[in-house]
mmCIF file of C-alpha atoms and ligand atoms in Angstrom:
data_model
loop_
_atom_site.group_PDB
_atom_site.id
_atom_site.type_symbol
_atom_site.label_atom_id
_atom_site.label_comp_id
_atom_site.label_asym_id
_atom_site.label_seq_id
_atom_site.Cartn_x
_atom_site.Cartn_y
_atom_site.Cartn_z
ATOM 1 C CA MET A 21 0.669 0.159 0.270
ATOM 2 C CA SER A 22 1.575 3.320 -0.635
ATOM 3 C CA LYS A 23 1.405 5.796 1.959
ATOM 4 C CA LEU A 24 -0.564 8.913 2.689
ATOM 5 C CA ALA A 25 -0.375 11.466 0.536
ATOM 6 C CA ILE A 26 1.847 14.449 2.866
ATOM 7 C CA HIS A 27 -1.279 16.509 3.619
ATOM 8 C CA GLY A 28 -3.435 13.140 4.636
ATOM 9 C CA GLY A 29 -5.666 11.726 2.154
ATOM 10 C CA GLN A 30 -5.292 8.820 -0.572
ATOM 11 C CA PRO A 31 -2.342 10.139 -3.237
ATOM 12 C CA ILE A 32 -3.666 10.874 -7.180
ATOM 13 C CA ARG A 33 -2.320 7.678 -7.930
ATOM 14 C CA ASP A 34 -1.465 4.585 -6.253
ATOM 15 C CA SER A 35 1.453 3.530 -8.633
ATOM 16 C CA TYR A 36 4.150 5.636 -9.120
ATOM 17 C CA LEU A 37 5.163 7.424 -12.137
ATOM 18 C CA SER A 38 8.328 7.591 -13.245
ATOM 19 C CA TYR A 39 10.017 10.873 -14.679
ATOM 20 C CA GLY A 40 11.194 9.122 -17.764
ATOM 21 C CA ARG A 41 11.473 5.709 -19.263
ATOM 22 C CA GLN A 42 12.108 3.642 -22.438
ATOM 23 C CA TRP A 43 9.148 2.217 -24.974
ATOM 24 C CA ILE A 44 10.093 -1.577 -25.956
ATOM 25 C CA ASP A 45 8.166 -3.028 -28.437
ATOM 26 C CA GLU A 46 7.781 -6.899 -30.439
ATOM 27 C CA HIS A 47 9.783 -5.149 -33.271
ATOM 28 C CA ASP A 48 12.832 -4.234 -30.871
ATOM 29 C CA LEU A 49 12.822 -7.662 -28.999
ATOM 30 C CA GLU A 50 12.396 -9.399 -32.592
ATOM 31 C CA MET A 51 16.065 -6.911 -34.054
ATOM 32 C CA VAL A 52 17.842 -8.016 -30.388
ATOM 33 C CA SER A 53 17.156 -11.789 -30.728
ATOM 34 C CA LYS A 54 18.568 -11.830 -34.255
ATOM 35 C CA VAL A 55 21.514 -10.286 -33.450
ATOM 36 C CA LEU A 56 22.001 -13.180 -30.069
ATOM 37 C CA LYS A 57 21.418 -15.858 -32.586
ATOM 38 C CA GLY A 58 23.849 -15.046 -35.237
ATOM 39 C CA GLU A 59 27.489 -14.667 -35.928
ATOM 40 C CA TYR A 60 28.381 -11.259 -34.082
ATOM 41 C CA LEU A 61 27.449 -10.217 -30.478
ATOM 42 C CA THR A 62 30.074 -7.122 -30.549
ATOM 43 C CA THR A 63 31.531 -5.338 -33.457
ATOM 44 C CA GLY A 64 29.204 -6.186 -36.776
ATOM 45 C CA PRO A 65 27.193 -5.090 -39.503
ATOM 46 C CA TYR A 66 24.475 -3.114 -37.245
ATOM 47 C CA VAL A 67 26.896 -1.147 -35.845
ATOM 48 C CA SER A 68 28.293 0.241 -38.789
ATOM 49 C CA GLU A 69 24.466 0.407 -40.299
ATOM 50 C CA PHE A 70 23.135 2.601 -36.991
ATOM 51 C CA GLU A 71 25.847 5.029 -37.479
ATOM 52 C CA ARG A 72 24.591 5.698 -41.211
ATOM 53 C CA GLN A 73 21.368 5.715 -40.090
ATOM 54 C CA VAL A 74 22.171 8.257 -37.610
ATOM 55 C CA ALA A 75 24.289 10.416 -39.887
ATOM 56 C CA GLU A 76 21.268 10.102 -41.799
ATOM 57 C CA GLN A 77 18.761 11.393 -39.650
ATOM 58 C CA VAL A 78 20.485 13.915 -38.744
ATOM 59 C CA GLY A 79 21.964 15.718 -42.143
ATOM 60 C CA ALA A 80 26.086 14.440 -40.706
ATOM 61 C CA ASP A 81 28.836 13.005 -42.878
ATOM 62 C CA TYR A 82 30.004 10.917 -40.381
ATOM 63 C CA ALA A 83 29.008 9.006 -36.453
ATOM 64 C CA VAL A 84 30.698 7.308 -34.603
ATOM 65 C CA ALA A 85 29.106 5.056 -31.721
ATOM 66 C CA VAL A 86 30.532 4.407 -28.446
ATOM 67 C CA ALA A 87 29.514 2.578 -25.235
ATOM 68 C CA ASN A 88 27.291 5.798 -23.898
ATOM 69 C CA GLY A 89 27.054 9.204 -23.887
ATOM 70 C CA THR A 90 30.122 10.319 -21.774
ATOM 71 C CA ALA A 91 32.265 8.078 -23.772
ATOM 72 C CA ALA A 92 31.099 9.995 -26.761
ATOM 73 C CA LEU A 93 31.920 13.352 -24.961
ATOM 74 C CA HIS A 94 35.381 11.956 -23.944
ATOM 75 C CA MET A 95 35.946 10.737 -27.564
ATOM 76 C CA ALA A 96 35.004 14.289 -28.928
ATOM 77 C CA CYS A 97 37.509 15.877 -26.231
ATOM 78 C CA PHE A 98 39.949 13.358 -27.479
ATOM 79 C CA ALA A 99 39.323 14.321 -31.068
ATOM 80 C CA ALA A 100 39.507 18.908 -30.557
ATOM 81 C CA GLY A 101 42.248 17.703 -29.308
ATOM 82 C CA ILE A 102 41.766 19.244 -25.803
ATOM 83 C CA GLU A 103 44.862 18.606 -23.481
ATOM 84 C CA GLU A 104 46.449 20.037 -20.241
ATOM 85 C CA ASP A 105 46.676 24.090 -20.149
ATOM 86 C CA ASP A 106 43.297 24.348 -22.260
ATOM 87 C CA GLU A 107 40.281 25.511 -20.961
ATOM 88 C CA VAL A 108 36.821 24.672 -22.280
ATOM 89 C CA ILE A 109 33.355 26.834 -21.884
ATOM 90 C CA VAL A 110 30.488 24.287 -20.257
ATOM 91 C CA SER A 111 26.947 25.481 -19.916
ATOM 92 C CA SER A 112 26.795 25.467 -16.243
ATOM 93 C CA MET A 113 22.882 23.919 -15.957
ATOM 94 C CA THR A 114 23.647 20.066 -16.987
ATOM 95 C CA PHE A 115 24.824 16.804 -16.366
ATOM 96 C CA ALA A 116 28.265 16.191 -14.812
ATOM 97 C CA ALA A 117 29.496 14.204 -17.488
ATOM 98 C CA SER A 118 29.171 17.287 -20.035
ATOM 99 C CA ALA A 119 32.199 18.702 -17.871
ATOM 100 C CA ASN A 120 33.592 15.556 -16.703
ATOM 101 C CA CYS A 121 34.934 15.273 -20.448
ATOM 102 C CA VAL A 122 37.139 18.046 -20.355
ATOM 103 C CA LEU A 123 38.842 16.984 -16.895
ATOM 104 C CA TYR A 124 39.619 13.047 -18.575
ATOM 105 C CA GLN A 125 41.847 15.082 -21.379
ATOM 106 C CA GLY A 126 43.370 17.275 -18.714
ATOM 107 C CA GLY A 127 41.471 20.155 -19.444
ATOM 108 C CA THR A 128 39.855 22.809 -17.895
ATOM 109 C CA PRO A 129 35.814 23.482 -17.866
ATOM 110 C CA ALA A 130 34.894 27.108 -17.365
ATOM 111 C CA PHE A 131 31.047 27.003 -16.517
ATOM 112 C CA ALA A 132 29.334 30.019 -18.498
ATOM 113 C CA ASP A 133 25.814 31.053 -17.201
ATOM 114 C CA ILE A 134 22.070 30.297 -18.671
ATOM 115 C CA ASP A 135 20.072 32.641 -20.567
ATOM 116 C CA PRO A 136 16.658 32.994 -18.051
ATOM 117 C CA LEU A 137 14.214 32.597 -20.801
ATOM 118 C CA THR A 138 15.519 29.566 -22.461
ATOM 119 C CA TYR A 139 17.953 27.795 -19.680
ATOM 120 C CA ASN A 140 20.203 27.382 -22.400
ATOM 121 C CA ILE A 141 24.124 28.442 -22.581
ATOM 122 C CA ASP A 142 23.713 32.727 -22.563
ATOM 123 C CA VAL A 143 26.013 33.544 -25.598
ATOM 124 C CA ASP A 144 27.000 37.014 -24.483
ATOM 125 C CA ASP A 145 28.495 35.382 -20.441
ATOM 126 C CA LEU A 146 30.050 32.623 -23.211
ATOM 127 C CA GLU A 147 32.033 35.453 -24.862
ATOM 128 C CA LYS A 148 32.394 36.800 -21.515
ATOM 129 C CA ARG A 149 34.108 33.250 -20.135
ATOM 130 C CA ILE A 150 36.669 33.044 -23.033
ATOM 131 C CA THR A 151 40.809 33.195 -22.676
ATOM 132 C CA LYS A 152 43.866 33.346 -24.327
ATOM 133 C CA LYS A 153 43.306 29.538 -23.413
ATOM 134 C CA THR A 154 40.185 28.845 -24.310
ATOM 135 C CA LYS A 155 40.252 26.275 -27.136
ATOM 136 C CA ALA A 156 36.319 24.880 -27.202
ATOM 137 C CA ILE A 157 32.498 25.099 -26.408
ATOM 138 C CA ILE A 158 30.333 22.304 -24.847
ATOM 139 C CA PRO A 159 27.031 23.910 -25.194
ATOM 140 C CA VAL A 160 23.819 21.744 -24.269
ATOM 141 C CA ASP A 161 20.322 21.398 -25.400
ATOM 142 C CA PHE A 162 18.384 21.773 -22.374
ATOM 143 C CA THR A 163 15.306 19.993 -22.214
ATOM 144 C CA GLY A 164 15.372 19.242 -26.010
ATOM 145 C CA GLN A 165 15.746 22.601 -27.276
ATOM 146 C CA PRO A 166 18.072 23.578 -29.518
ATOM 147 C CA VAL A 167 20.826 26.105 -28.265
ATOM 148 C CA ASP A 168 21.594 29.323 -30.474
ATOM 149 C CA MET A 169 23.644 27.856 -33.151
ATOM 150 C CA ASP A 170 23.824 30.741 -34.771
ATOM 151 C CA GLY A 171 25.404 32.523 -32.119
ATOM 152 C CA ILE A 172 27.049 30.323 -31.105
ATOM 153 C CA MET A 173 28.919 29.359 -34.286
ATOM 154 C CA LYS A 174 29.671 33.265 -35.030
ATOM 155 C CA ILE A 175 31.796 33.795 -31.491
ATOM 156 C CA ALA A 176 33.382 30.376 -32.044
ATOM 157 C CA ASP A 177 34.534 31.505 -35.524
ATOM 158 C CA ARG A 178 35.734 34.834 -34.537
ATOM 159 C CA TYR A 179 37.773 33.018 -31.799
ATOM 160 C CA GLY A 180 38.442 29.876 -33.505
ATOM 161 C CA LEU A 181 37.073 27.408 -31.321
ATOM 162 C CA ILE A 182 35.857 24.019 -31.582
ATOM 163 C CA VAL A 183 31.722 23.502 -30.453
ATOM 164 C CA ILE A 184 31.063 20.143 -29.192
ATOM 165 C CA GLU A 185 27.080 19.813 -28.624
ATOM 166 C CA ASP A 186 25.703 18.099 -26.089
ATOM 167 C CA ALA A 187 22.538 17.038 -27.356
ATOM 168 C CA ALA A 188 21.765 14.236 -25.155
ATOM 169 C CA HIS A 189 18.499 15.525 -24.761
ATOM 170 C CA ALA A 190 17.684 16.494 -28.135
ATOM 171 C CA LEU A 191 17.987 13.693 -30.850
ATOM 172 C CA GLY A 192 15.393 14.855 -33.002
ATOM 173 C CA SER A 193 14.846 18.507 -31.947
ATOM 174 C CA GLU A 194 15.568 21.332 -35.161
ATOM 175 C CA TYR A 195 17.076 24.411 -35.184
ATOM 176 C CA ARG A 196 15.394 26.973 -37.453
ATOM 177 C CA GLY A 197 14.452 23.943 -39.516
ATOM 178 C CA ARG A 198 17.523 21.903 -39.384
ATOM 179 C CA LYS A 199 18.417 18.866 -37.602
ATOM 180 C CA VAL A 200 20.537 19.065 -34.382
ATOM 181 C CA GLY A 201 23.404 16.920 -35.403
ATOM 182 C CA SER A 202 24.549 18.721 -38.265
ATOM 183 C CA LEU A 203 25.195 22.146 -36.935
ATOM 184 C CA ALA A 204 28.115 21.863 -34.434
ATOM 185 C CA ASP A 205 31.821 20.598 -35.591
ATOM 186 C CA MET A 206 30.922 17.216 -33.208
ATOM 187 C CA THR A 207 27.197 16.630 -31.929
ATOM 188 C CA MET A 208 27.059 13.820 -28.936
ATOM 189 C CA PHE A 209 23.322 11.975 -28.079
ATOM 190 C CA SER A 210 22.632 9.479 -25.520
ATOM 191 C CA PHE A 211 20.991 6.099 -25.896
ATOM 192 C CA HIS A 212 20.279 5.989 -21.633
ATOM 193 C CA PRO A 213 16.579 4.711 -21.261
ATOM 194 C CA VAL A 214 15.552 7.780 -20.543
ATOM 195 C CA LYS A 215 16.845 9.617 -23.846
ATOM 196 C CA PRO A 216 14.507 10.324 -27.027
ATOM 197 C CA ILE A 217 15.546 6.637 -28.232
ATOM 198 C CA THR A 218 17.355 3.375 -25.886
ATOM 199 C CA THR A 219 19.908 1.397 -26.778
ATOM 200 C CA ALA A 220 20.572 0.999 -23.011
ATOM 201 C CA GLU A 221 23.910 2.308 -22.830
ATOM 202 C CA GLY A 222 25.125 3.665 -25.573
ATOM 203 C CA GLY A 223 26.050 7.484 -26.928
ATOM 204 C CA ILE A 224 27.296 8.578 -30.662
ATOM 205 C CA ILE A 225 28.934 11.585 -32.449
ATOM 206 C CA THR A 226 27.938 12.820 -35.286
ATOM 207 C CA THR A 227 30.158 15.205 -37.479
ATOM 208 C CA SER A 228 31.007 15.885 -40.970
ATOM 209 C CA ASN A 229 34.567 16.633 -40.682
ATOM 210 C CA GLU A 230 36.701 13.706 -41.773
ATOM 211 C CA LEU A 231 39.517 14.112 -39.158
ATOM 212 C CA TYR A 232 37.803 13.927 -36.471
ATOM 213 C CA TYR A 233 36.296 11.103 -37.517
ATOM 214 C CA GLN A 234 39.127 9.295 -38.027
ATOM 215 C CA LYS A 235 40.032 10.187 -34.507
ATOM 216 C CA MET A 236 37.343 9.083 -33.323
ATOM 217 C CA SER A 237 37.275 5.416 -34.560
ATOM 218 C CA LEU A 238 41.040 4.931 -33.324
ATOM 219 C CA PHE A 239 39.984 6.262 -29.961
ATOM 220 C CA ARG A 240 36.887 4.086 -29.514
ATOM 221 C CA THR A 241 39.301 0.674 -30.192
ATOM 222 C CA HIS A 242 42.033 1.562 -27.914
ATOM 223 C CA GLY A 243 43.901 3.619 -30.791
ATOM 224 C CA ILE A 244 44.176 0.777 -32.827
ATOM 225 C CA THR A 245 43.969 0.253 -36.770
ATOM 226 C CA ARG A 246 43.904 -1.991 -39.075
ATOM 227 C CA ASP A 247 43.614 -0.027 -41.972
ATOM 228 C CA PRO A 248 46.613 -1.124 -44.821
ATOM 229 C CA SER A 249 46.666 2.977 -45.552
ATOM 230 C CA LEU A 250 47.249 4.073 -41.840
ATOM 231 C CA LEU A 251 50.356 1.750 -41.072
ATOM 232 C CA VAL A 252 53.597 2.498 -40.340
ATOM 233 C CA GLU A 253 54.681 -1.134 -41.228
ATOM 234 C CA ASN A 254 52.476 -3.823 -42.568
ATOM 235 C CA GLU A 255 54.450 -7.344 -41.609
ATOM 236 C CA GLY A 256 51.568 -9.949 -42.694
ATOM 237 C CA PRO A 257 47.905 -10.452 -42.420
ATOM 238 C CA TRP A 258 47.591 -10.526 -38.681
ATOM 239 C CA HIS A 259 49.077 -6.541 -38.413
ATOM 240 C CA TYR A 260 47.747 -4.280 -36.296
ATOM 241 C CA GLU A 261 48.921 -0.924 -34.444
ATOM 242 C CA GLN A 262 48.465 1.268 -31.369
ATOM 243 C CA HIS A 263 48.255 4.802 -32.711
ATOM 244 C CA CYS A 264 47.214 6.445 -29.774
ATOM 245 C CA LEU A 265 46.067 6.151 -26.291
ATOM 246 C CA GLY A 266 42.322 5.105 -27.290
ATOM 247 C CA TYR A 267 39.781 3.020 -25.057
ATOM 248 C CA ASN A 268 37.892 0.267 -25.068
ATOM 249 C CA TYR A 269 34.783 2.333 -25.906
ATOM 250 C CA ARG A 270 32.575 0.192 -28.254
ATOM 251 C CA LEU A 271 28.806 -0.185 -28.240
ATOM 252 C CA THR A 272 27.833 -3.641 -29.162
ATOM 253 C CA ASP A 273 25.893 -5.144 -31.925
ATOM 254 C CA LEU A 274 23.512 -5.996 -29.988
ATOM 255 C CA GLN A 275 22.575 -2.541 -28.469
ATOM 256 C CA CYS A 276 22.969 -1.416 -32.509
ATOM 257 C CA ALA A 277 20.429 -3.688 -33.632
ATOM 258 C CA LEU A 278 17.885 -2.024 -31.253
ATOM 259 C CA GLY A 279 18.988 1.688 -31.717
ATOM 260 C CA ILE A 280 18.162 0.542 -35.558
ATOM 261 C CA SER A 281 14.659 -0.486 -33.944
ATOM 262 C CA GLN A 282 14.279 2.336 -32.013
ATOM 263 C CA LEU A 283 14.744 4.764 -34.732
ATOM 264 C CA ARG A 284 12.189 3.645 -36.732
ATOM 265 C CA ARG A 285 9.801 5.206 -34.086
ATOM 266 C CA LEU A 286 12.039 8.051 -33.200
ATOM 267 C CA ASP A 287 9.427 10.515 -34.917
ATOM 268 C CA GLU A 288 6.219 8.664 -33.204
ATOM 269 C CA PHE A 289 7.641 9.375 -30.164
ATOM 270 C CA ILE A 290 8.518 13.066 -30.294
ATOM 271 C CA GLN A 291 5.126 13.576 -31.727
ATOM 272 C CA ARG A 292 3.525 11.812 -28.297
ATOM 273 C CA ARG A 293 5.999 14.116 -26.035
ATOM 274 C CA ARG A 294 5.096 17.303 -27.935
ATOM 275 C CA THR A 295 1.288 16.397 -27.596
ATOM 276 C CA ILE A 296 2.294 15.481 -23.910
ATOM 277 C CA VAL A 297 3.471 19.053 -23.420
ATOM 278 C CA ARG A 298 0.693 20.773 -25.342
ATOM 279 C CA ARG A 299 -1.853 19.609 -22.513
ATOM 280 C CA TYR A 300 0.886 20.385 -19.951
ATOM 281 C CA ASN A 301 1.160 24.262 -21.034
ATOM 282 C CA GLU A 302 -2.670 25.067 -21.523
ATOM 283 C CA ALA A 303 -3.151 23.201 -18.146
ATOM 284 C CA LEU A 304 -0.494 24.443 -16.057
ATOM 285 C CA GLY A 305 0.028 27.552 -17.510
ATOM 286 C CA ARG A 306 -3.165 28.736 -15.910
ATOM 287 C CA LEU A 307 -2.044 28.122 -12.323
ATOM 288 C CA PRO A 308 -0.637 30.887 -10.520
ATOM 289 C CA GLY A 309 3.579 30.977 -9.066
ATOM 290 C CA VAL A 310 3.945 28.342 -12.492
ATOM 291 C CA ILE A 311 6.340 29.754 -14.888
ATOM 292 C CA THR A 312 5.956 26.881 -17.940
ATOM 293 C CA PRO A 313 8.788 26.194 -20.180
ATOM 294 C CA TYR A 314 9.460 28.761 -23.067
ATOM 295 C CA GLU A 315 10.233 27.551 -26.580
ATOM 296 C CA ALA A 316 11.963 30.197 -28.629
ATOM 297 C CA ASP A 317 11.496 30.482 -32.343
ATOM 298 C CA TYR A 318 14.323 29.006 -33.816
ATOM 299 C CA SER A 319 13.413 25.925 -31.921
ATOM 300 C CA ASN A 320 11.567 22.707 -32.842
ATOM 301 C CA SER A 321 12.204 20.983 -29.717
ATOM 302 C CA GLY A 322 11.961 17.048 -29.174
ATOM 303 C CA TRP A 323 11.108 17.932 -25.473
ATOM 304 C CA HIS A 324 12.969 15.582 -23.489
ATOM 305 C CA LEU A 325 12.588 17.323 -20.207
ATOM 306 C CA TYR A 326 9.525 19.174 -18.897
ATOM 307 C CA ILE A 327 10.614 21.672 -16.478
ATOM 308 C CA ILE A 328 8.195 23.780 -14.427
ATOM 309 C CA ARG A 329 9.677 26.829 -12.224
ATOM 310 C CA LEU A 330 8.200 27.738 -9.450
ATOM 311 C CA ARG A 331 7.554 31.667 -8.478
ATOM 312 C CA LEU A 332 8.278 30.492 -5.001
ATOM 313 C CA GLU A 333 7.134 34.280 -2.577
ATOM 314 C CA GLY A 334 3.602 32.883 -3.791
ATOM 315 C CA PHE A 335 3.809 29.576 -1.670
ATOM 316 C CA MET A 336 3.582 29.060 1.816
ATOM 317 C CA VAL A 337 6.762 26.274 1.467
ATOM 318 C CA GLY A 338 9.888 25.428 -0.355
ATOM 319 C CA ARG A 339 10.522 23.868 -3.768
ATOM 320 C CA LYS A 340 11.409 20.822 -1.204
ATOM 321 C CA GLU A 341 8.410 20.238 0.697
ATOM 322 C CA ILE A 342 6.494 20.931 -2.312
ATOM 323 C CA PHE A 343 8.527 18.380 -4.052
ATOM 324 C CA GLU A 344 8.135 15.832 -1.260
ATOM 325 C CA ALA A 345 4.138 16.606 -2.134
ATOM 326 C CA LEU A 346 4.065 15.625 -5.650
ATOM 327 C CA ARG A 347 6.614 12.174 -4.557
ATOM 328 C CA ALA A 348 3.709 11.485 -2.175
ATOM 329 C CA GLU A 349 1.231 11.882 -4.279
ATOM 330 C CA ASN A 350 2.779 9.049 -6.552
ATOM 331 C CA ILE A 351 4.681 11.436 -9.112
ATOM 332 C CA GLY A 352 7.611 10.737 -10.310
ATOM 333 C CA VAL A 353 9.067 14.635 -10.098
ATOM 334 C CA ASN A 354 12.941 15.394 -10.102
ATOM 335 C CA VAL A 355 15.544 18.146 -10.157
ATOM 336 C CA HIS A 356 17.491 18.563 -13.375
ATOM 337 C CA TYR A 357 20.045 19.643 -12.698
ATOM 338 C CA ILE A 358 22.572 20.832 -10.088
ATOM 339 C CA PRO A 359 24.983 23.078 -11.533
ATOM 340 C CA VAL A 360 27.966 21.243 -12.008
ATOM 341 C CA TYR A 361 30.179 23.370 -10.110
ATOM 342 C CA LEU A 362 28.462 22.831 -7.425
ATOM 343 C CA HIS A 363 29.140 19.851 -6.636
ATOM 344 C CA PRO A 364 31.925 18.800 -3.921
ATOM 345 C CA TYR A 365 34.139 17.444 -5.993
ATOM 346 C CA TYR A 366 34.406 20.487 -8.706
ATOM 347 C CA GLN A 367 34.148 22.941 -5.076
ATOM 348 C CA GLU A 368 37.414 21.331 -4.436
ATOM 349 C CA LEU A 369 39.009 21.991 -7.255
ATOM 350 C CA GLY A 370 38.249 25.580 -6.324
ATOM 351 C CA TYR A 371 35.185 26.448 -7.968
ATOM 352 C CA LYS A 372 33.155 29.213 -6.757
ATOM 353 C CA LYS A 373 29.598 29.468 -5.496
ATOM 354 C CA GLY A 374 28.111 32.403 -7.323
ATOM 355 C CA THR A 375 29.507 31.740 -10.735
ATOM 356 C CA CYS A 376 26.587 31.649 -12.308
ATOM 357 C CA PRO A 377 23.881 33.421 -10.987
ATOM 358 C CA ASN A 378 21.142 32.365 -13.185
ATOM 359 C CA ALA A 379 21.285 28.660 -13.247
ATOM 360 C CA GLU A 380 22.101 28.677 -9.526
ATOM 361 C CA ARG A 381 18.785 30.776 -9.209
ATOM 362 C CA LEU A 382 16.845 28.413 -11.459
ATOM 363 C CA TYR A 383 18.180 25.219 -9.849
ATOM 364 C CA GLU A 384 16.176 26.512 -6.408
ATOM 365 C CA GLU A 385 12.911 27.014 -8.476
ATOM 366 C CA ILE A 386 12.381 24.056 -10.703
ATOM 367 C CA ILE A 387 10.569 20.915 -10.868
ATOM 368 C CA THR A 388 10.719 18.376 -13.366
ATOM 369 C CA LEU A 389 7.362 16.453 -14.365
ATOM 370 C CA PRO A 390 7.344 13.241 -15.560
ATOM 371 C CA LEU A 391 7.492 13.392 -19.500
ATOM 372 C CA PHE A 392 7.847 9.751 -22.077
ATOM 373 C CA PRO A 393 6.232 8.875 -24.926
ATOM 374 C CA LYS A 394 4.549 5.558 -23.015
ATOM 375 C CA MET A 395 2.692 8.016 -20.797
ATOM 376 C CA THR A 396 -1.248 7.664 -20.909
ATOM 377 C CA ASP A 397 -3.617 10.213 -21.116
ATOM 378 C CA GLN A 398 -4.877 9.477 -17.761
ATOM 379 C CA ASP A 399 -1.316 9.333 -16.495
ATOM 380 C CA VAL A 400 -1.108 12.665 -18.004
ATOM 381 C CA GLU A 401 -3.756 13.964 -15.805
ATOM 382 C CA ASP A 402 -2.626 12.434 -13.013
ATOM 383 C CA VAL A 403 -0.075 14.414 -13.100
ATOM 384 C CA ILE A 404 -1.786 17.744 -13.700
ATOM 385 C CA SER A 405 -4.086 17.016 -10.826
ATOM 386 C CA ALA A 406 -1.340 16.115 -8.308
ATOM 387 C CA VAL A 407 0.359 19.683 -9.207
ATOM 388 C CA GLU A 408 -3.156 21.455 -8.825
ATOM 389 C CA LYS A 409 -3.570 19.727 -5.681
ATOM 390 C CA VAL A 410 -0.439 20.395 -4.324
ATOM 391 C CA LEU A 411 0.282 24.144 -5.224
ATOM 392 C CA ASN A 412 -3.618 24.839 -4.453
ATOM 393 C CA TYR A 413 -2.684 23.657 -0.778
ATOM 394 C CA TYR A 414 0.518 25.586 0.173
ATOM 395 C CA ARG A 415 -0.572 29.083 -1.538
ATOM 396 C CA ARG A 416 -0.996 31.707 -0.003
HETATM 397 C C1 LIG B 518 22.265 11.603 -20.079
HETATM 398 C C2 LIG B 518 23.736 12.600 -20.559
HETATM 399 C C3 LIG B 518 24.902 12.824 -20.830
HETATM 400 C C4 LIG B 518 25.230 11.385 -20.305
HETATM 401 O O1 LIG B 518 25.093 10.421 -20.994
HETATM 402 P P1 LIG B 518 25.332 8.845 -20.437
HETATM 403 O O2 LIG B 518 24.412 7.964 -22.236
HETATM 404 O O3 LIG B 518 24.441 8.602 -19.532
HETATM 405 O O4 LIG B 518 26.577 8.810 -20.506
HETATM 406 C C5 LIG B 518 25.385 13.712 -21.031
HETATM 407 N N1 LIG B 518 24.851 15.057 -20.761
HETATM 408 C C6 LIG B 518 23.683 15.053 -20.712
HETATM 409 C C7 LIG B 518 23.309 16.809 -20.818
HETATM 410 C C8 LIG B 518 23.144 14.074 -20.605
HETATM 411 O O5 LIG B 518 21.147 14.441 -20.212
#
């Protein structure tokens, strides 16, 4: 039996509704089982086919699939040549992996503040944080809304910076009618189960730069190549060579078969997410004290996350109490994200509270509501009812 709602009575839902989850169908199962019965479990024909399809989907020349999105970011930082003494400007409102990848390469992340409307990296603030050491930028398409790529590319061109777009939330999103994945020097997508499509774990970089593509292909598999045109020596048909220090970051054939099957349904998934968002906006936009998400005119978001912002002065309690009350209603709310540099690890590295005031303020006021394609209309109405119930209860 579920516990009582925080202010007494039965919760809106009997069962817990998580904030995000996968949608696996029979076709997915058949594809995976076909691979399991076949010749290759890891690197095989489905890996290159999945890469080909993702590249085509986003309009890029190349894609390199790896074990997860974090590995993909690491690989992109390697290809960009990030090393000691290099600075990389990262959005502050993101998952830690967006900045950790810079540290993996010995570089230094510098955090830029967010735009208070879109919650994406603020292009003016980004420019202010450029130093002589800055080599790259990692903007994040937060919640699926693309960053202002024209603004970012203009700065990147002016200062000679490489742009690695963290599009973990944004497979299928569009910027001014162009697909995310074809806009930056390199773009990362994640296939974690809550993301737009899943391979369980998995990630990919798309690029139209052949040199980056070659570097990434090496990096994914120990830095080893068998390509006869690249070998320094060729002692015989067994010969292979390690040319740089890479990792085993390969994605399996099993997972790529699942990815291909999932990709078939990307448009359907996104349409469903957009339908749910329209209903949320309509119902929650009416509630005093609630700020629903803003979508810029250049954006056609795939809506990975739906985040409401609270005007807390209108309530008798803080975000924490409202969050807990929603959880007690069995609504799987969440908070995305704690600004990266506030984590103890980053604090110990010397990053200071107050660096990005807009991000810090946003963090205090946000709650992520459940949003995933498999949600039923009733699930959506339950979320709305619970938010109305809790906010009306606590409103001043
Ligand atoms: C999920 C996510 C990642 C990391 O992807 P994994 O596949 O989980 O390693 C990086 N950045 C952002 C913004 C994410 O949401």
